[in-house]
XYZ file of C-alpha atoms in Angstrom:
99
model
C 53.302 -11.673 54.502
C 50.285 -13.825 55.096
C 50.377 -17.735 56.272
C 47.631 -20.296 56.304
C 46.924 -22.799 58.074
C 44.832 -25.639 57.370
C 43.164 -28.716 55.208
C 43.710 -28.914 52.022
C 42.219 -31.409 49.614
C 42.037 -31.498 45.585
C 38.830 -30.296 44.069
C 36.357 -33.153 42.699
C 36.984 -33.248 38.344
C 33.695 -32.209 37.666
C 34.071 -28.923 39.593
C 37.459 -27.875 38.065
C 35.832 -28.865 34.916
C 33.075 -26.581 35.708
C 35.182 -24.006 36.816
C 38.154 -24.335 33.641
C 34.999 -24.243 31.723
C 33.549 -20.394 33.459
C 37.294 -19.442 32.286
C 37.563 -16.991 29.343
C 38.447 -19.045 26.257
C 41.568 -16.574 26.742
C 42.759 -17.890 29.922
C 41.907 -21.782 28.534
C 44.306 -21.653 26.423
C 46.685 -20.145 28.372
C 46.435 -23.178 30.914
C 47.444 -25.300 28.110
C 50.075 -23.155 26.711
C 51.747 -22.579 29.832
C 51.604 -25.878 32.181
C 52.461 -24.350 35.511
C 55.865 -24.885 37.160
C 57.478 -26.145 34.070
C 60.607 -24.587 32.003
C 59.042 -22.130 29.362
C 62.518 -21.172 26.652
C 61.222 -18.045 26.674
C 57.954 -15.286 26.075
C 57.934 -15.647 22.059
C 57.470 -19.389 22.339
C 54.816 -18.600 24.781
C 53.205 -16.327 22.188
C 53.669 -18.566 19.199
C 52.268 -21.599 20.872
C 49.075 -19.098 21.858
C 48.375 -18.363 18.499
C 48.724 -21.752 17.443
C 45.956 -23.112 19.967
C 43.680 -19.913 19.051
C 43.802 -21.313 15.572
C 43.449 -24.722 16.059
C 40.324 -24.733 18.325
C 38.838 -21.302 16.781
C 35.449 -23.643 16.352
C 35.686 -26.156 19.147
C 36.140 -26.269 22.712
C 39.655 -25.851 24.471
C 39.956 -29.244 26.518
C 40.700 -29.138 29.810
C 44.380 -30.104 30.571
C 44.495 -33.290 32.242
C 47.068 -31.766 35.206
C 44.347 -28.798 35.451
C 42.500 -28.831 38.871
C 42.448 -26.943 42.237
C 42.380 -27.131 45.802
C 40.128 -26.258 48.241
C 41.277 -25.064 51.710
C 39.419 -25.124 54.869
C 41.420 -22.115 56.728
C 42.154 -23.036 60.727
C 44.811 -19.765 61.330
C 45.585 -16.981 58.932
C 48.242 -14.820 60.119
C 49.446 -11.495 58.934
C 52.775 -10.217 59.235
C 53.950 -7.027 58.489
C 57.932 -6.054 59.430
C 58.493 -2.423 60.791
C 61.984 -0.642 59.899
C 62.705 -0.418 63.812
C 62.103 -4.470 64.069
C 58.891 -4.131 66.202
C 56.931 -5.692 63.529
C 52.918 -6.265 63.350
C 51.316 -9.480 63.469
C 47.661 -10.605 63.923
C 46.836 -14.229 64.365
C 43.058 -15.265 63.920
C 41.629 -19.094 64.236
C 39.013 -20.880 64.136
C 36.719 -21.414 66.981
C 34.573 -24.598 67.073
C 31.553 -25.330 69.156
């Protein structure tokens, strides 16, 4: 198990446009086909609604999804857990040190 501890703020649009856009055209489409955290009926419409989007922007650029983005996280502890059978489990803490 590892935690994190920190800030967290969204990434600026043109970054997570730069960085949708360093993608494959492969995993483009895939953020569009499959908008994280939402109810999928199952894998065949997943397929189905791949091959659509292959075929519909074969000669023109995937568009970023508008919900697409990231995060970037300024780490201040990461700890590491790992449980033992016999309950004396390992765990290293490290943080940040600031002048």
């Amino acid at each position: 198990q590892v935690r994190v501890e920190g800030s967290v703020r969204r990434l600026p649009e043109e970054e997570s446009e730069r960085y949708f856009y360093s993608r494959p055209r492969s995993s483009q489409i895939g953020a569009v086909v499959s908008r994280q955290s939402s109810v999928i009926p199952d894998r065949e419409y997943l397929r189905k609604r791949n091959a659509e989007l292959e075929e519909k922007f074969r000669d023109a650029k995937v568009p970023k999804p508008q919900y697409w983005g990231g995060y970037i996280l300024e780490p201040e502890v990461v700890e590491f857990w790992q449980g033992q059978t016999n309950r004396l489990h390992d765990r290293i803490v490290f943080r940040r040190l600031r002048d």
